[in-house]
Tab-separated table of C-alpha atoms in Angstrom:
chain	number	residue	atom	x	y	z
A	1	MET	CA	-15.201	1.056	-19.555
A	2	ASP	CA	-16.912	3.588	-17.313
A	3	ILE	CA	-15.992	2.641	-13.755
A	4	LYS	CA	-18.635	3.524	-11.175
A	5	SER	CA	-18.080	0.979	-8.398
A	6	ILE	CA	-14.882	-0.130	-6.668
A	7	GLY	CA	-14.367	-3.216	-4.518
A	8	ILE	CA	-11.457	-3.127	-2.071
A	9	VAL	CA	-9.950	-6.250	-0.499
A	10	GLY	CA	-8.334	-5.582	2.870
A	11	ALA	CA	-9.406	-3.009	5.461
A	12	GLY	CA	-5.963	-2.187	6.835
A	13	GLN	CA	-4.096	1.090	6.548
A	14	MET	CA	-3.942	0.996	2.759
A	15	GLY	CA	-7.425	-0.412	2.185
A	16	ASN	CA	-9.206	2.116	4.365
A	17	GLY	CA	-7.252	4.938	2.722
A	18	ILE	CA	-8.218	3.742	-0.758
A	19	ALA	CA	-11.856	3.460	0.338
A	20	HIS	CA	-11.684	6.993	1.746
A	21	VAL	CA	-10.442	8.676	-1.434
A	22	SER	CA	-12.611	6.523	-3.719
A	23	ALA	CA	-15.822	7.384	-1.862
A	24	LEU	CA	-14.950	11.088	-1.809
A	25	ALA	CA	-14.399	10.933	-5.579
A	26	GLY	CA	-17.954	9.647	-6.063
A	27	TYR	CA	-17.388	5.902	-6.448
A	28	ASP	CA	-19.617	3.332	-4.756
A	29	VAL	CA	-17.228	1.389	-2.528
A	30	THR	CA	-17.476	-2.112	-1.108
A	31	LEU	CA	-14.766	-2.863	1.455
A	32	THR	CA	-14.100	-6.410	2.616
A	33	ASP	CA	-11.859	-8.069	5.171
A	34	VAL	CA	-11.716	-11.446	6.917
A	35	ASN	CA	-11.905	-9.664	10.277
A	36	ALA	CA	-15.080	-7.886	11.441
A	37	ASP	CA	-13.094	-5.794	13.926
A	38	ALA	CA	-10.836	-4.602	11.113
A	39	LEU	CA	-13.866	-3.465	9.094
A	40	LYS	CA	-15.271	-1.580	12.096
A	41	ALA	CA	-11.884	0.012	12.783
A	42	ALA	CA	-11.556	0.999	9.103
A	43	THR	CA	-14.896	2.807	8.990
A	44	ASP	CA	-14.044	4.563	12.267
A	45	VAL	CA	-10.695	5.724	10.848
A	46	ILE	CA	-12.288	6.895	7.587
A	47	SER	CA	-14.975	8.801	9.489
A	48	LYS	CA	-12.406	10.427	11.792
A	49	ASN	CA	-10.134	11.388	8.893
A	50	MET	CA	-13.023	12.887	6.927
A	51	ASP	CA	-14.110	14.831	10.021
A	52	ARG	CA	-10.598	16.255	10.164
A	53	GLN	CA	-10.888	17.288	6.506
A	54	VAL	CA	-14.188	19.038	7.284
A	55	SER	CA	-12.644	20.893	10.244
A	56	ARG	CA	-9.817	22.080	7.984
A	57	GLU	CA	-12.320	23.091	5.301
A	58	LYS	CA	-10.827	20.662	2.774
A	59	ILE	CA	-14.285	19.166	2.178
A	60	SER	CA	-17.816	20.152	3.185
A	61	GLN	CA	-19.970	18.346	5.736
A	62	GLN	CA	-22.220	17.282	2.853
A	63	ASP	CA	-19.228	15.842	0.959
A	64	ARG	CA	-18.282	13.883	4.050
A	65	ASP	CA	-21.787	12.552	4.661
A	66	ASP	CA	-22.286	11.587	0.999
A	67	ALA	CA	-18.914	9.793	0.881
A	68	MET	CA	-19.563	7.810	4.072
A	69	GLY	CA	-22.921	6.808	2.596
A	70	ARG	CA	-21.174	5.305	-0.439
A	71	ILE	CA	-19.066	2.892	1.647
A	72	LYS	CA	-20.412	-0.596	2.356
A	73	THR	CA	-18.523	-3.272	4.275
A	74	THR	CA	-18.772	-7.046	4.059
A	75	LEU	CA	-17.044	-10.145	5.394
A	76	THR	CA	-17.924	-12.043	2.205
A	77	LEU	CA	-15.276	-11.643	-0.469
A	78	THR	CA	-17.575	-12.598	-3.331
A	79	ASP	CA	-19.879	-9.657	-2.507
A	80	LEU	CA	-17.324	-7.633	-4.505
A	81	GLY	CA	-18.312	-9.518	-7.664
A	82	PRO	CA	-20.554	-6.787	-9.163
A	83	SER	CA	-17.807	-4.130	-8.843
A	84	ASP	CA	-16.396	-2.555	-12.025
A	85	LEU	CA	-12.899	-2.341	-10.534
A	86	ILE	CA	-11.368	-4.393	-7.735
A	87	ILE	CA	-8.291	-3.232	-5.832
A	88	GLU	CA	-6.640	-5.946	-3.748
A	89	ALA	CA	-4.879	-4.394	-0.731
A	90	ALA	CA	-4.248	-7.460	1.418
A	91	THR	CA	-1.004	-8.372	3.137
A	92	GLU	CA	2.165	-8.444	1.011
A	93	ARG	CA	2.244	-12.231	0.552
A	94	GLU	CA	1.902	-13.680	-2.914
A	95	ASP	CA	0.173	-16.884	-1.816
A	96	ILE	CA	-2.557	-14.889	-0.065
A	97	LYS	CA	-3.081	-12.684	-3.122
A	98	HIS	CA	-3.401	-15.715	-5.414
A	99	ALA	CA	-5.970	-17.237	-3.041
A	100	ILE	CA	-7.993	-14.003	-2.984
A	101	PHE	CA	-8.147	-13.738	-6.768
A	102	ALA	CA	-8.997	-17.443	-7.120
A	103	GLU	CA	-11.958	-17.042	-4.768
A	104	LEU	CA	-13.126	-13.859	-6.494
A	105	LEU	CA	-13.026	-15.038	-10.105
A	106	PRO	CA	-16.294	-17.046	-10.269
A	107	SER	CA	-18.318	-14.056	-9.010
A	108	LEU	CA	-16.859	-11.383	-11.320
A	109	LYS	CA	-18.471	-9.738	-14.321
A	110	PRO	CA	-16.580	-10.482	-17.564
A	111	GLU	CA	-15.563	-6.816	-17.887
A	112	THR	CA	-14.397	-6.320	-14.281
A	113	ILE	CA	-10.827	-5.034	-13.979
A	114	LEU	CA	-8.646	-6.681	-11.337
A	115	THR	CA	-5.782	-4.756	-9.754
A	116	SER	CA	-3.338	-5.220	-6.914
A	117	ASN	CA	-1.940	-2.577	-4.572
A	118	THR	CA	1.196	-4.714	-4.185
A	119	SER	CA	4.330	-2.706	-3.575
A	120	SER	CA	6.712	-5.202	-5.148
A	121	ILE	CA	5.225	-8.510	-6.389
A	122	SER	CA	5.180	-9.319	-10.123
A	123	ILE	CA	1.964	-8.128	-11.753
A	124	THR	CA	2.503	-10.497	-14.675
A	125	ARG	CA	2.725	-13.472	-12.311
A	126	LEU	CA	-0.361	-12.438	-10.336
A	127	ALA	CA	-2.304	-11.872	-13.565
A	128	SER	CA	-1.273	-15.200	-15.080
A	129	ARG	CA	-3.213	-17.122	-12.418
A	130	THR	CA	-6.489	-15.340	-13.291
A	131	ASP	CA	-8.887	-15.634	-16.223
A	132	ARG	CA	-8.254	-12.018	-17.318
A	133	PRO	CA	-4.532	-11.147	-17.528
A	134	GLU	CA	-5.367	-8.492	-20.138
A	135	ARG	CA	-7.650	-6.780	-17.582
A	136	PHE	CA	-5.183	-6.927	-14.684
A	137	MET	CA	-2.864	-4.150	-13.467
A	138	GLY	CA	-0.778	-2.970	-10.563
A	139	PHE	CA	-2.502	-0.047	-8.820
A	140	HIS	CA	-0.004	1.032	-6.169
A	141	PHE	CA	-1.054	3.812	-3.801
A	142	MET	CA	1.365	5.545	-1.450
A	143	ASN	CA	0.811	5.673	2.313
A	144	PRO	CA	-1.071	7.545	3.785
A	145	VAL	CA	-3.430	7.363	0.818
A	146	PRO	CA	-5.547	10.492	1.514
A	147	ILE	CA	-2.404	12.661	1.659
A	148	MET	CA	0.066	11.192	-0.830
A	149	GLN	CA	-0.476	12.300	-4.419
A	150	LEU	CA	1.206	9.512	-6.399
A	151	VAL	CA	-0.254	6.271	-7.748
A	152	GLU	CA	2.031	3.876	-9.615
A	153	LEU	CA	0.295	2.106	-12.511
A	154	ILE	CA	2.072	-1.102	-13.457
A	155	ARG	CA	1.240	-3.044	-16.604
A	156	GLY	CA	1.751	-6.763	-16.694
A	157	ILE	CA	3.007	-8.250	-19.949
A	158	ALA	CA	-0.597	-8.947	-21.040
A	159	THR	CA	-2.309	-5.755	-19.780
A	160	ASN	CA	-4.239	-4.135	-22.627
A	161	GLU	CA	-4.520	-0.439	-23.427
A	162	ASP	CA	-8.187	-0.130	-22.451
A	163	THR	CA	-7.424	-1.413	-18.969
A	164	TYR	CA	-4.554	1.006	-18.581
A	165	LYS	CA	-6.669	3.963	-19.763
A	166	ALA	CA	-9.543	3.020	-17.448
A	167	CYS	CA	-7.224	2.845	-14.436
A	168	ARG	CA	-5.505	6.089	-15.350
A	169	ALA	CA	-8.932	7.762	-15.570
A	170	VAL	CA	-9.692	6.558	-12.030
A	171	VAL	CA	-6.437	8.088	-10.774
A	172	ASP	CA	-7.373	11.370	-12.452
A	173	LYS	CA	-10.833	11.315	-10.849
A	174	LEU	CA	-9.215	10.721	-7.455
A	175	ASP	CA	-7.294	13.968	-8.120
A	176	LYS	CA	-3.991	12.131	-7.898
A	177	THR	CA	-1.046	11.806	-10.286
A	178	SER	CA	-0.144	8.542	-11.992
A	179	ALA	CA	3.345	7.334	-12.839
A	180	THR	CA	3.622	4.380	-15.214
A	181	ALA	CA	6.104	1.704	-14.178
A	182	GLU	CA	7.314	-1.416	-15.932
A	183	ASP	CA	6.743	-4.740	-14.210
A	184	PHE	CA	10.119	-5.208	-12.526
A	185	PRO	CA	10.600	-6.009	-8.819
A	186	ALA	CA	9.425	-3.153	-6.535
A	187	PHE	CA	8.586	-0.921	-9.546
A	188	ILE	CA	9.876	2.697	-9.160
A	189	VAL	CA	9.282	4.116	-5.683
A	190	ASN	CA	10.265	1.065	-3.647
A	191	ARG	CA	13.090	0.125	-6.024
A	192	ILE	CA	14.722	3.396	-4.922
A	193	LEU	CA	13.312	3.883	-1.406
A	194	MET	CA	13.785	0.440	0.155
A	195	PRO	CA	17.517	0.085	-0.582
A	196	MET	CA	17.968	3.500	1.059
A	197	ILE	CA	16.109	2.304	4.167
A	198	ASN	CA	18.060	-0.976	4.105
A	199	GLU	CA	21.328	0.989	3.893
A	200	ALA	CA	20.238	3.071	6.886
A	201	VAL	CA	19.701	-0.185	8.821
A	202	TYR	CA	23.188	-1.352	7.755
A	203	THR	CA	24.567	1.984	8.972
A	204	LEU	CA	22.971	1.275	12.371
A	205	TYR	CA	24.040	-2.408	12.304
A	206	GLU	CA	27.665	-1.506	11.632
A	207	GLY	CA	27.732	1.140	14.374
A	208	VAL	CA	28.329	4.070	12.045
A	209	GLY	CA	25.552	6.004	13.784
A	210	THR	CA	22.755	5.670	16.293
A	211	VAL	CA	19.047	5.658	15.404
A	212	THR	CA	18.841	9.319	16.369
A	213	SER	CA	21.960	10.418	14.503
A	214	ILE	CA	20.989	8.542	11.316
A	215	ASP	CA	17.476	10.004	11.213
A	216	THR	CA	18.659	13.498	12.174
A	217	SER	CA	21.352	13.375	9.491
A	218	MET	CA	18.913	12.528	6.722
A	219	LYS	CA	16.281	15.012	7.882
A	220	LEU	CA	18.668	17.928	8.223
A	221	GLY	CA	21.365	16.876	5.753
A	222	ALA	CA	19.142	15.688	2.901
A	223	ASN	CA	15.969	17.634	3.772
A	224	HIS	CA	13.893	14.472	4.151
A	225	PRO	CA	10.648	15.072	6.070
A	226	MET	CA	11.161	11.835	8.022
A	227	GLY	CA	14.326	9.900	8.818
A	228	PRO	CA	14.744	6.491	7.102
A	229	LEU	CA	14.412	4.458	10.316
A	230	GLU	CA	11.362	6.442	11.419
A	231	LEU	CA	9.931	5.911	7.942
A	232	ALA	CA	10.647	2.169	8.130
A	233	ASP	CA	8.682	2.002	11.389
A	234	PHE	CA	5.815	3.882	9.734
A	235	ILE	CA	5.759	1.527	6.714
A	236	GLY	CA	6.211	-1.619	8.819
A	237	LEU	CA	9.508	-3.489	9.116
A	238	ASP	CA	7.887	-6.702	7.881
A	239	THR	CA	6.818	-4.902	4.698
A	240	CYS	CA	10.310	-3.422	4.257
A	241	LEU	CA	11.869	-6.872	4.633
A	242	ALA	CA	9.370	-8.454	2.236
A	243	ILE	CA	10.169	-5.873	-0.445
A	244	MET	CA	13.924	-6.257	0.034
A	245	ASN	CA	13.517	-10.031	-0.354
A	246	VAL	CA	11.549	-9.527	-3.584
A	247	LEU	CA	14.316	-7.251	-4.894
A	248	HIS	CA	17.063	-9.653	-3.832
A	249	ASP	CA	15.330	-12.729	-5.253
A	250	GLY	CA	14.045	-11.045	-8.402
A	251	LEU	CA	17.188	-9.190	-9.445
A	252	ALA	CA	19.818	-11.560	-7.982
A	253	ASP	CA	22.089	-8.670	-7.022
A	254	THR	CA	23.856	-8.660	-3.630
A	255	LYS	CA	23.291	-4.921	-3.256
A	256	TYR	CA	19.683	-5.785	-2.375
A	257	ARG	CA	20.610	-8.202	0.432
A	258	PRO	CA	18.402	-7.415	3.452
A	259	CYS	CA	20.351	-6.247	6.489
A	260	PRO	CA	20.514	-8.983	9.173
A	261	LEU	CA	19.395	-6.431	11.767
A	262	LEU	CA	16.196	-5.764	9.809
A	263	THR	CA	15.535	-9.525	9.764
A	264	LYS	CA	16.193	-9.747	13.517
A	265	TYR	CA	13.690	-6.998	14.321
A	266	VAL	CA	11.034	-8.725	12.222
A	267	GLU	CA	11.768	-12.069	13.883
A	268	ALA	CA	11.314	-10.358	17.260
A	269	GLY	CA	7.916	-9.060	16.178
A	270	TRP	CA	9.159	-5.477	16.450
A	271	LEU	CA	7.515	-4.284	13.261
A	272	GLY	CA	7.303	-0.545	13.932
A	273	ARG	CA	4.360	1.632	14.849
A	274	LYS	CA	1.754	-1.084	14.369
A	275	THR	CA	3.311	-3.214	17.137
A	276	GLN	CA	4.482	-0.223	19.225
A	277	ARG	CA	8.145	-1.191	18.821
A	278	GLY	CA	10.580	-1.066	15.952
A	279	PHE	CA	13.628	1.169	15.648
A	280	TYR	CA	11.695	3.309	18.117
A	281	ASP	CA	9.610	2.327	21.147
A	282	TYR	CA	6.190	4.014	20.907
A	283	ARG	CA	4.728	2.820	24.211
A	284	GLY	CA	5.515	6.021	26.132
A	285	ASP	CA	4.595	9.661	25.677
A	286	ALA	CA	7.276	10.140	23.005
A	287	PRO	CA	9.116	7.671	20.720
A	288	VAL	CA	12.416	6.424	22.190
A	289	PRO	CA	15.147	4.768	20.061
A	290	THR	CA	15.531	1.050	20.758
A	291	ARG	CA	19.262	1.069	19.917
């Protein structure tokens, strides 16, 4: 099918990034969230980020104005019903995702494609609770969406070829690169990345190195642009823990056991940048390690 309109569920960091790139690519975008303040914040972030692109001559002022004009926001989930493609980018909890799709289904066109930006949850299981498992896929963007070039496309067991081709065409139009992943826990990127971050937390937990020495070692010793603990704070420690739990539960291998220190930080509400504290404290002029 020819996709012209995209509905996005969730106006957080991922949702506003997906709305940003979709509108710039020429799609009509409807962005929804349960929180009016989140919708206002999302449009402010998108506007600011597009202004930055204009100042760096990445896009023209006309491109920016046209893209912002394509973005509508709503507090009513079912307003997404007329969309050709829906990308769910809500919190990484399976029960919430099931509830979102259940509420959406009665308002959808028969041909609408449903997708989830989940970073780890089974696409087959999400699809099985809908009326269109053959038109359901994983559509996993990387963060920050406007900068990162990869999109993982994950087929559920029932996903048909037309759905896959339609989603791949959207990725191409967004000027990004798709990588096809099988529907196994955490797919490709997080299957590799999260155990590395978890191992970095174990390295801290066991006293092998400090926050600073671990991040410096990986930046200068492995040429990573960001240390693993700094990256965990950027992603969100609650998200890291959720993905490790999906890996541990789904693959039943002890090598995916979440580090107790990661669990402790999440229990404390120290989730990284979004709460101003994680492996670093961001409340001052410069980040300071918390251990």
